[in-house]
PDB file of C-alpha atoms in Angstrom:
ATOM      1  CA  MET Y   1     -40.926 -27.646  98.142  1.00  0.00           C
ATOM      2  CA  GLU Y   2     -44.358 -29.879  96.541  1.00  0.00           C
ATOM      3  CA  GLU Y   3     -45.546 -32.018  99.304  1.00  0.00           C
ATOM      4  CA  SER Y   4     -45.089 -34.977  96.630  1.00  0.00           C
ATOM      5  CA  GLN Y   5     -41.431 -33.933  96.271  1.00  0.00           C
ATOM      6  CA  PHE Y   6     -39.079 -37.056  97.809  1.00  0.00           C
ATOM      7  CA  ASP Y   7     -36.504 -35.097  99.113  1.00  0.00           C
ATOM      8  CA  TYR Y   8     -33.554 -36.336 101.070  1.00  0.00           C
ATOM      9  CA  ASP Y   9     -30.032 -35.240 101.754  1.00  0.00           C
ATOM     10  CA  GLY Y  10     -27.209 -35.563  99.091  1.00  0.00           C
ATOM     11  CA  VAL Y  11     -29.881 -34.866  96.499  1.00  0.00           C
ATOM     12  CA  ASN Y  12     -30.506 -31.545  94.896  1.00  0.00           C
ATOM     13  CA  GLU Y  13     -34.157 -30.766  94.208  1.00  0.00           C
ATOM     14  CA  SER Y  14     -34.178 -30.873  90.375  1.00  0.00           C
ATOM     15  CA  THR Y  15     -33.378 -34.720  90.861  1.00  0.00           C
ATOM     16  CA  ALA Y  16     -36.007 -35.573  93.304  1.00  0.00           C
ATOM     17  CA  LEU Y  17     -38.365 -38.133  92.890  1.00  0.00           C
ATOM     18  CA  THR Y  18     -42.193 -37.427  92.831  1.00  0.00           C
ATOM     19  CA  THR Y  19     -45.141 -38.845  91.773  1.00  0.00           C
ATOM     20  CA  GLY Y  20     -45.136 -39.096  87.833  1.00  0.00           C
ATOM     21  CA  SER Y  21     -41.113 -39.590  87.864  1.00  0.00           C
ATOM     22  CA  LEU Y  22     -39.768 -41.847  84.927  1.00  0.00           C
ATOM     23  CA  VAL Y  23     -37.058 -44.103  86.524  1.00  0.00           C
ATOM     24  CA  SER Y  24     -35.007 -47.036  85.505  1.00  0.00           C
ATOM     25  CA  LEU Y  25     -33.322 -49.625  87.715  1.00  0.00           C
ATOM     26  CA  ILE Y  26     -29.426 -49.167  88.093  1.00  0.00           C
ATOM     27  CA  GLU Y  27     -29.059 -52.930  89.065  1.00  0.00           C
ATOM     28  CA  PRO Y  28     -30.986 -55.803  88.622  1.00  0.00           C
ATOM     29  CA  LEU Y  29     -33.871 -55.888  91.385  1.00  0.00           C
ATOM     30  CA  ALA Y  30     -36.140 -59.007  92.222  1.00  0.00           C
ATOM     31  CA  GLY Y  31     -35.696 -60.440  88.851  1.00  0.00           C
ATOM     32  CA  ASN Y  32     -35.565 -57.285  86.626  1.00  0.00           C
ATOM     33  CA  ALA Y  33     -33.118 -56.368  84.482  1.00  0.00           C
ATOM     34  CA  ALA Y  34     -30.911 -53.113  85.228  1.00  0.00           C
ATOM     35  CA  GLY Y  35     -32.235 -50.764  83.318  1.00  0.00           C
ATOM     36  CA  SER Y  36     -35.767 -51.662  83.337  1.00  0.00           C
ATOM     37  CA  ARG Y  37     -38.315 -48.530  83.162  1.00  0.00           C
ATOM     38  CA  GLY Y  38     -40.965 -47.610  85.635  1.00  0.00           C
ATOM     39  CA  VAL Y  39     -42.796 -45.110  87.116  1.00  0.00           C
ATOM     40  CA  VAL Y  40     -43.116 -43.318  90.465  1.00  0.00           C
ATOM     41  CA  TYR Y  41     -47.168 -43.893  91.284  1.00  0.00           C
ATOM     42  CA  HIS Y  42     -47.069 -43.170  94.951  1.00  0.00           C
ATOM     43  CA  TYR Y  43     -45.563 -40.918  97.452  1.00  0.00           C
ATOM     44  CA  GLU Y  44     -45.901 -41.272 101.142  1.00  0.00           C
ATOM     45  CA  VAL Y  45     -44.421 -40.247 104.264  1.00  0.00           C
ATOM     46  CA  ASP Y  46     -44.319 -42.812 107.101  1.00  0.00           C
ATOM     47  CA  ASN Y  47     -42.628 -42.189 110.592  1.00  0.00           C
ATOM     48  CA  GLY Y  48     -40.843 -38.932 109.186  1.00  0.00           C
ATOM     49  CA  ILE Y  49     -39.421 -40.666 106.369  1.00  0.00           C
ATOM     50  CA  SER Y  50     -40.440 -40.196 102.603  1.00  0.00           C
ATOM     51  CA  TYR Y  51     -41.163 -43.280 100.147  1.00  0.00           C
ATOM     52  CA  VAL Y  52     -41.753 -43.654  96.644  1.00  0.00           C
ATOM     53  CA  SER Y  53     -43.376 -46.797  95.011  1.00  0.00           C
ATOM     54  CA  VAL Y  54     -42.510 -47.914  91.854  1.00  0.00           C
ATOM     55  CA  LEU Y  55     -44.740 -49.940  88.809  1.00  0.00           C
ATOM     56  CA  LEU Y  56     -42.311 -51.024  86.380  1.00  0.00           C
ATOM     57  CA  ALA Y  57     -43.377 -51.101  82.656  1.00  0.00           C
ATOM     58  CA  ASN Y  58     -43.856 -55.164  82.832  1.00  0.00           C
ATOM     59  CA  GLY Y  59     -46.262 -54.557  85.484  1.00  0.00           C
ATOM     60  CA  HIS Y  60     -44.164 -55.456  88.535  1.00  0.00           C
ATOM     61  CA  ASP Y  61     -44.734 -53.575  91.543  1.00  0.00           C
ATOM     62  CA  ILE Y  62     -41.425 -53.343  92.963  1.00  0.00           C
ATOM     63  CA  GLY Y  63     -42.412 -51.779  96.188  1.00  0.00           C
ATOM     64  CA  ALA Y  64     -41.604 -48.449  98.131  1.00  0.00           C
ATOM     65  CA  PHE Y  65     -37.834 -46.992  98.254  1.00  0.00           C
ATOM     66  CA  ALA Y  66     -36.641 -45.129 101.316  1.00  0.00           C
ATOM     67  CA  PRO Y  67     -34.107 -42.328 100.662  1.00  0.00           C
ATOM     68  CA  GLY Y  68     -31.090 -44.303 100.672  1.00  0.00           C
ATOM     69  CA  GLU Y  69     -32.552 -47.253  98.552  1.00  0.00           C
ATOM     70  CA  ALA Y  70     -33.975 -44.992  95.841  1.00  0.00           C
ATOM     71  CA  GLU Y  71     -30.244 -43.203  95.363  1.00  0.00           C
ATOM     72  CA  THR Y  72     -28.870 -46.698  95.012  1.00  0.00           C
ATOM     73  CA  SER Y  73     -31.626 -48.199  93.162  1.00  0.00           C
ATOM     74  CA  LEU Y  74     -33.398 -45.762  91.005  1.00  0.00           C
ATOM     75  CA  SER Y  75     -32.082 -43.551  88.341  1.00  0.00           C
ATOM     76  CA  CYS Y  76     -34.523 -40.613  87.190  1.00  0.00           C
ATOM     77  CA  THR Y  77     -34.982 -40.300  83.477  1.00  0.00           C
ATOM     78  CA  GLY Y  78     -37.539 -37.463  83.530  1.00  0.00           C
ATOM     79  CA  ILE Y  79     -41.090 -36.439  84.848  1.00  0.00           C
ATOM     80  CA  ARG Y  80     -44.688 -36.432  83.314  1.00  0.00           C
ATOM     81  CA  PRO Y  81     -47.685 -35.419  85.253  1.00  0.00           C
ATOM     82  CA  LEU Y  82     -49.442 -38.266  86.802  1.00  0.00           C
ATOM     83  CA  ASP Y  83     -52.527 -38.021  88.668  1.00  0.00           C
ATOM     84  CA  TYR Y  84     -53.090 -41.283  90.291  1.00  0.00           C
ATOM     85  CA  VAL Y  85     -54.624 -42.276  93.621  1.00  0.00           C
ATOM     86  CA  TYR Y  86     -53.526 -45.627  95.043  1.00  0.00           C
ATOM     87  CA  VAL Y  87     -56.085 -47.741  96.782  1.00  0.00           C
ATOM     88  CA  SER Y  88     -54.483 -51.454  96.715  1.00  0.00           C
ATOM     89  CA  PRO Y  89     -52.055 -53.678  94.860  1.00  0.00           C
ATOM     90  CA  ALA Y  90     -55.348 -55.295  93.316  1.00  0.00           C
ATOM     91  CA  GLN Y  91     -56.485 -51.945  91.746  1.00  0.00           C
ATOM     92  CA  LEU Y  92     -52.926 -51.135  90.743  1.00  0.00           C
ATOM     93  CA  GLN Y  93     -52.827 -54.426  88.696  1.00  0.00           C
ATOM     94  CA  GLN Y  94     -56.331 -53.724  87.219  1.00  0.00           C
ATOM     95  CA  ASP Y  95     -55.174 -50.038  86.378  1.00  0.00           C
ATOM     96  CA  TYR Y  96     -52.054 -51.445  84.637  1.00  0.00           C
ATOM     97  CA  ALA Y  97     -54.012 -54.013  82.634  1.00  0.00           C
ATOM     98  CA  ALA Y  98     -56.340 -51.376  81.550  1.00  0.00           C
ATOM     99  CA  GLY Y  99     -53.459 -49.305  80.116  1.00  0.00           C
ATOM    100  CA  VAL Y 100     -53.778 -46.399  82.762  1.00  0.00           C
ATOM    101  CA  PHE Y 101     -50.131 -46.277  82.996  1.00  0.00           C
ATOM    102  CA  ALA Y 102     -49.006 -47.397  79.275  1.00  0.00           C
ATOM    103  CA  PRO Y 103     -48.154 -43.671  78.312  1.00  0.00           C
ATOM    104  CA  TYR Y 104     -45.395 -43.675  80.713  1.00  0.00           C
ATOM    105  CA  PHE Y 105     -43.541 -46.549  79.293  1.00  0.00           C
ATOM    106  CA  GLU Y 106     -43.775 -45.466  75.410  1.00  0.00           C
ATOM    107  CA  GLU Y 107     -40.315 -44.840  73.956  1.00  0.00           C
TER     108      GLU Y 107
END
């Protein structure tokens, strides 16, 4: 499995989240409606736990999801290659405003 794969028990490799995964919210979250679309822009491992971070089409960074949280909060709807290096929240918002993520939110 590639380093950027989000791997956890109970999910097969074909549904694992990775950088570039397109997702939708299963339930409302942080003021965002169920079905809101997003993209996984960052993957990291901290203390042996894999996390994915999600940016929604409306520009909201809804934070990092650990395996159990991702399973109950996110539905993977596809994947598109994404070569993005996360630097900071401010840079993420600048990149969003500049349209870096726009292709991931087109219908």
